[in-house]
Amino acid sequence: MKNLQLLFPHIAKSAGTSFRNALESQFGLDKVQRDYSINAAETSKEIASYIYGDNDYFRFKLAFDELKCSLLAGHFPASKYARLFQIENVVTFIREPVARVISEFKHFQRHQNFEKELSDFIEIPRFINIQHRMLQNVPV
């Protein structure tokens, strides 16, 4: 049987960490690649090298296959890697939008010392329509 390969675009504050942790336990950490940004410590060395270093998605997919990986997870738009996976193997979680934004706002207050009001937070472009941006250009 062919190795199951899942793509998990992890939308922040949508229960993704619990899901990713469960899959990592199921598959084993050596079968998981992570992309949480170019400078994130969680980003896998293959992603750092092939994607951020060489911009070579083909070589990354070859390495992913050779390592018999089962999961690629991280904070990236689904379209970034969707062409490398069967569309039926792309999975994510979405959350009721207002609850998700409030959760992210509270997260930034706790962990990033964000001191402004919620009304200010929701006007910052990078926080507007995150779920939509993460899933755009991919057939749902």
PDB file of C-alpha atoms in Angstrom:
ATOM      1  CA  MET A   1       0.000   0.000   0.000  1.00  0.00           C
ATOM      2  CA  LYS A   2       1.254   3.453  -0.901  1.00  0.00           C
ATOM      3  CA  ASN A   3       2.208   5.792   1.912  1.00  0.00           C
ATOM      4  CA  LEU A   4      -0.618   8.188   2.832  1.00  0.00           C
ATOM      5  CA  GLN A   5       0.561  11.775   2.353  1.00  0.00           C
ATOM      6  CA  LEU A   6      -1.439  14.551   3.997  1.00  0.00           C
ATOM      7  CA  LEU A   7      -1.126  18.285   3.528  1.00  0.00           C
ATOM      8  CA  PHE A   8      -2.259  20.298   6.535  1.00  0.00           C
ATOM      9  CA  PRO A   9      -2.398  24.082   6.095  1.00  0.00           C
ATOM     10  CA  HIS A  10      -2.624  25.027   9.770  1.00  0.00           C
ATOM     11  CA  ILE A  11      -4.813  28.084  10.191  1.00  0.00           C
ATOM     12  CA  ALA A  12      -3.806  29.765  13.444  1.00  0.00           C
ATOM     13  CA  LYS A  13      -6.240  29.566  16.356  1.00  0.00           C
ATOM     14  CA  SER A  14      -8.381  26.848  14.717  1.00  0.00           C
ATOM     15  CA  ALA A  15      -7.480  23.706  16.759  1.00  0.00           C
ATOM     16  CA  GLY A  16      -4.615  22.872  14.438  1.00  0.00           C
ATOM     17  CA  THR A  17      -1.892  22.281  17.007  1.00  0.00           C
ATOM     18  CA  SER A  18      -3.850  19.498  18.698  1.00  0.00           C
ATOM     19  CA  PHE A  19      -4.527  17.861  15.345  1.00  0.00           C
ATOM     20  CA  ARG A  20      -0.908  18.153  14.213  1.00  0.00           C
ATOM     21  CA  ASN A  21       0.336  16.721  17.507  1.00  0.00           C
ATOM     22  CA  ALA A  22      -2.002  13.737  17.141  1.00  0.00           C
ATOM     23  CA  LEU A  23      -0.764  13.087  13.593  1.00  0.00           C
ATOM     24  CA  GLU A  24       2.855  13.424  14.686  1.00  0.00           C
ATOM     25  CA  SER A  25       2.206  10.807  17.363  1.00  0.00           C
ATOM     26  CA  GLN A  26       0.508   8.562  14.821  1.00  0.00           C
ATOM     27  CA  PHE A  27       3.078   8.873  12.017  1.00  0.00           C
ATOM     28  CA  GLY A  28       6.232   9.644  14.031  1.00  0.00           C
ATOM     29  CA  LEU A  29       8.150  12.924  13.975  1.00  0.00           C
ATOM     30  CA  ASP A  30      10.568  11.603  11.348  1.00  0.00           C
ATOM     31  CA  LYS A  31       7.645  11.309   8.903  1.00  0.00           C
ATOM     32  CA  VAL A  32       6.513  14.913   9.317  1.00  0.00           C
ATOM     33  CA  GLN A  33       7.715  18.043   7.555  1.00  0.00           C
ATOM     34  CA  ARG A  34       6.829  21.454   8.986  1.00  0.00           C
ATOM     35  CA  ASP A  35       6.711  24.878   7.368  1.00  0.00           C
ATOM     36  CA  TYR A  36       6.087  27.632   9.897  1.00  0.00           C
ATOM     37  CA  SER A  37       8.095  30.309   8.012  1.00  0.00           C
ATOM     38  CA  ILE A  38      11.648  30.842   6.924  1.00  0.00           C
ATOM     39  CA  ASN A  39      12.928  31.798  10.397  1.00  0.00           C
ATOM     40  CA  ALA A  40      10.796  29.516  12.581  1.00  0.00           C
ATOM     41  CA  ALA A  41      12.657  26.910  14.609  1.00  0.00           C
ATOM     42  CA  GLU A  42       9.806  24.458  13.886  1.00  0.00           C
ATOM     43  CA  THR A  43      10.448  24.555  10.130  1.00  0.00           C
ATOM     44  CA  SER A  44      12.006  21.325   8.878  1.00  0.00           C
ATOM     45  CA  LYS A  45      15.508  21.401   7.421  1.00  0.00           C
ATOM     46  CA  GLU A  46      14.253  20.045   4.061  1.00  0.00           C
ATOM     47  CA  ILE A  47      11.743  22.906   3.816  1.00  0.00           C
ATOM     48  CA  ALA A  48      14.427  25.411   4.784  1.00  0.00           C
ATOM     49  CA  SER A  49      16.800  24.057   2.159  1.00  0.00           C
ATOM     50  CA  TYR A  50      14.604  23.166  -0.813  1.00  0.00           C
ATOM     51  CA  ILE A  51      11.784  25.691  -0.441  1.00  0.00           C
ATOM     52  CA  TYR A  52      13.319  28.724   1.248  1.00  0.00           C
ATOM     53  CA  GLY A  53      16.862  28.171   0.037  1.00  0.00           C
ATOM     54  CA  ASP A  54      16.479  26.871  -3.524  1.00  0.00           C
ATOM     55  CA  ASN A  55      12.788  27.545  -4.269  1.00  0.00           C
ATOM     56  CA  ASP A  56      12.737  23.989  -5.662  1.00  0.00           C
ATOM     57  CA  TYR A  57       9.382  22.345  -4.972  1.00  0.00           C
ATOM     58  CA  PHE A  58      10.211  19.362  -7.180  1.00  0.00           C
ATOM     59  CA  ARG A  59      13.334  18.490  -5.165  1.00  0.00           C
ATOM     60  CA  PHE A  60      11.415  18.979  -1.940  1.00  0.00           C
ATOM     61  CA  LYS A  61       8.703  16.544  -3.080  1.00  0.00           C
ATOM     62  CA  LEU A  62      11.367  14.011  -4.053  1.00  0.00           C
ATOM     63  CA  ALA A  63      12.910  14.279  -0.578  1.00  0.00           C
ATOM     64  CA  PHE A  64       9.455  14.073   1.036  1.00  0.00           C
ATOM     65  CA  ASP A  65       8.795  10.846  -0.891  1.00  0.00           C
ATOM     66  CA  GLU A  66      12.257   9.376  -0.259  1.00  0.00           C
ATOM     67  CA  LEU A  67      11.890   9.989   3.472  1.00  0.00           C
ATOM     68  CA  LYS A  68       8.466   8.303   3.288  1.00  0.00           C
ATOM     69  CA  CYS A  69       6.893  11.315   4.962  1.00  0.00           C
ATOM     70  CA  SER A  70       3.188  11.261   5.728  1.00  0.00           C
ATOM     71  CA  LEU A  71       2.465  14.870   6.704  1.00  0.00           C
ATOM     72  CA  LEU A  72       3.385  18.385   5.673  1.00  0.00           C
ATOM     73  CA  ALA A  73       1.964  20.887   8.172  1.00  0.00           C
ATOM     74  CA  GLY A  74       2.418  24.546   8.895  1.00  0.00           C
ATOM     75  CA  HIS A  75       1.194  28.098   8.661  1.00  0.00           C
ATOM     76  CA  PHE A  76       1.121  28.454   4.877  1.00  0.00           C
ATOM     77  CA  PRO A  77      -1.590  29.057   2.291  1.00  0.00           C
ATOM     78  CA  ALA A  78      -2.979  25.774   0.964  1.00  0.00           C
ATOM     79  CA  SER A  79      -2.047  26.808  -2.577  1.00  0.00           C
ATOM     80  CA  LYS A  80       1.678  26.856  -1.674  1.00  0.00           C
ATOM     81  CA  TYR A  81       1.899  23.050  -1.695  1.00  0.00           C
ATOM     82  CA  ALA A  82      -1.497  21.868  -3.030  1.00  0.00           C
ATOM     83  CA  ARG A  83      -0.120  20.889  -6.434  1.00  0.00           C
ATOM     84  CA  LEU A  84       2.222  18.379  -4.743  1.00  0.00           C
ATOM     85  CA  PHE A  85      -0.604  16.439  -3.063  1.00  0.00           C
ATOM     86  CA  GLN A  86      -3.839  14.736  -4.039  1.00  0.00           C
ATOM     87  CA  ILE A  87      -6.568  17.266  -3.322  1.00  0.00           C
ATOM     88  CA  GLU A  88      -8.497  14.696  -1.270  1.00  0.00           C
ATOM     89  CA  ASN A  89      -5.460  14.520   1.042  1.00  0.00           C
ATOM     90  CA  VAL A  90      -5.566  18.214   1.936  1.00  0.00           C
ATOM     91  CA  VAL A  91      -7.094  18.770   5.353  1.00  0.00           C
ATOM     92  CA  THR A  92      -7.537  21.846   7.518  1.00  0.00           C
ATOM     93  CA  PHE A  93      -9.796  23.248  10.193  1.00  0.00           C
ATOM     94  CA  ILE A  94     -11.773  26.433   9.996  1.00  0.00           C
ATOM     95  CA  ARG A  95     -13.345  28.162  12.942  1.00  0.00           C
ATOM     96  CA  GLU A  96     -16.222  30.513  13.400  1.00  0.00           C
ATOM     97  CA  PRO A  97     -14.516  33.737  12.243  1.00  0.00           C
ATOM     98  CA  VAL A  98     -15.345  36.070  15.131  1.00  0.00           C
ATOM     99  CA  ALA A  99     -14.286  33.519  17.771  1.00  0.00           C
ATOM    100  CA  ARG A 100     -11.065  32.855  15.839  1.00  0.00           C
ATOM    101  CA  VAL A 101     -10.158  36.554  15.650  1.00  0.00           C
ATOM    102  CA  ILE A 102     -10.848  37.085  19.343  1.00  0.00           C
ATOM    103  CA  SER A 103      -8.700  34.067  20.183  1.00  0.00           C
ATOM    104  CA  GLU A 104      -5.870  35.371  18.011  1.00  0.00           C
ATOM    105  CA  PHE A 105      -6.196  38.840  19.560  1.00  0.00           C
ATOM    106  CA  LYS A 106      -5.903  37.354  23.065  1.00  0.00           C
ATOM    107  CA  HIS A 107      -2.946  35.254  21.923  1.00  0.00           C
ATOM    108  CA  PHE A 108      -1.144  38.377  20.685  1.00  0.00           C
ATOM    109  CA  GLN A 109      -1.900  40.170  23.947  1.00  0.00           C
ATOM    110  CA  ARG A 110      -0.419  37.289  25.977  1.00  0.00           C
ATOM    111  CA  HIS A 111       2.547  36.337  23.805  1.00  0.00           C
ATOM    112  CA  GLN A 112       3.411  39.417  21.735  1.00  0.00           C
ATOM    113  CA  ASN A 113       2.607  42.156  24.272  1.00  0.00           C
ATOM    114  CA  PHE A 114      -0.050  43.607  21.980  1.00  0.00           C
ATOM    115  CA  GLU A 115      -1.452  46.520  23.974  1.00  0.00           C
ATOM    116  CA  LYS A 116      -4.009  48.041  21.625  1.00  0.00           C
ATOM    117  CA  GLU A 117      -7.746  47.363  21.501  1.00  0.00           C
ATOM    118  CA  LEU A 118      -9.533  44.651  19.525  1.00  0.00           C
ATOM    119  CA  SER A 119     -10.825  47.358  17.181  1.00  0.00           C
ATOM    120  CA  ASP A 120      -7.206  48.227  16.328  1.00  0.00           C
ATOM    121  CA  PHE A 121      -6.190  44.582  15.937  1.00  0.00           C
ATOM    122  CA  ILE A 122      -8.881  43.804  13.367  1.00  0.00           C
ATOM    123  CA  GLU A 123      -7.719  46.693  11.166  1.00  0.00           C
ATOM    124  CA  ILE A 124      -4.177  45.337  10.756  1.00  0.00           C
ATOM    125  CA  PRO A 125      -4.025  43.932   7.191  1.00  0.00           C
ATOM    126  CA  ARG A 126      -2.223  40.690   8.077  1.00  0.00           C
ATOM    127  CA  PHE A 127      -5.099  39.733  10.416  1.00  0.00           C
ATOM    128  CA  ILE A 128      -7.936  40.421   7.975  1.00  0.00           C
ATOM    129  CA  ASN A 129      -9.672  37.407   6.380  1.00  0.00           C
ATOM    130  CA  ILE A 130      -6.929  34.931   7.322  1.00  0.00           C
ATOM    131  CA  GLN A 131      -9.053  31.835   6.747  1.00  0.00           C
ATOM    132  CA  HIS A 132     -10.071  33.044   3.309  1.00  0.00           C
ATOM    133  CA  ARG A 133      -6.481  33.900   2.326  1.00  0.00           C
ATOM    134  CA  MET A 134      -5.178  30.540   3.557  1.00  0.00           C
ATOM    135  CA  LEU A 135      -7.672  28.632   1.386  1.00  0.00           C
ATOM    136  CA  GLN A 136      -8.050  30.811  -1.697  1.00  0.00           C
ATOM    137  CA  ASN A 137      -7.231  29.345  -5.115  1.00  0.00           C
ATOM    138  CA  VAL A 138      -7.707  25.773  -3.916  1.00  0.00           C
ATOM    139  CA  PRO A 139     -10.863  23.846  -4.821  1.00  0.00           C
ATOM    140  CA  VAL A 140     -12.854  23.139  -1.676  1.00  0.00           C
TER     141      VAL A 140
END
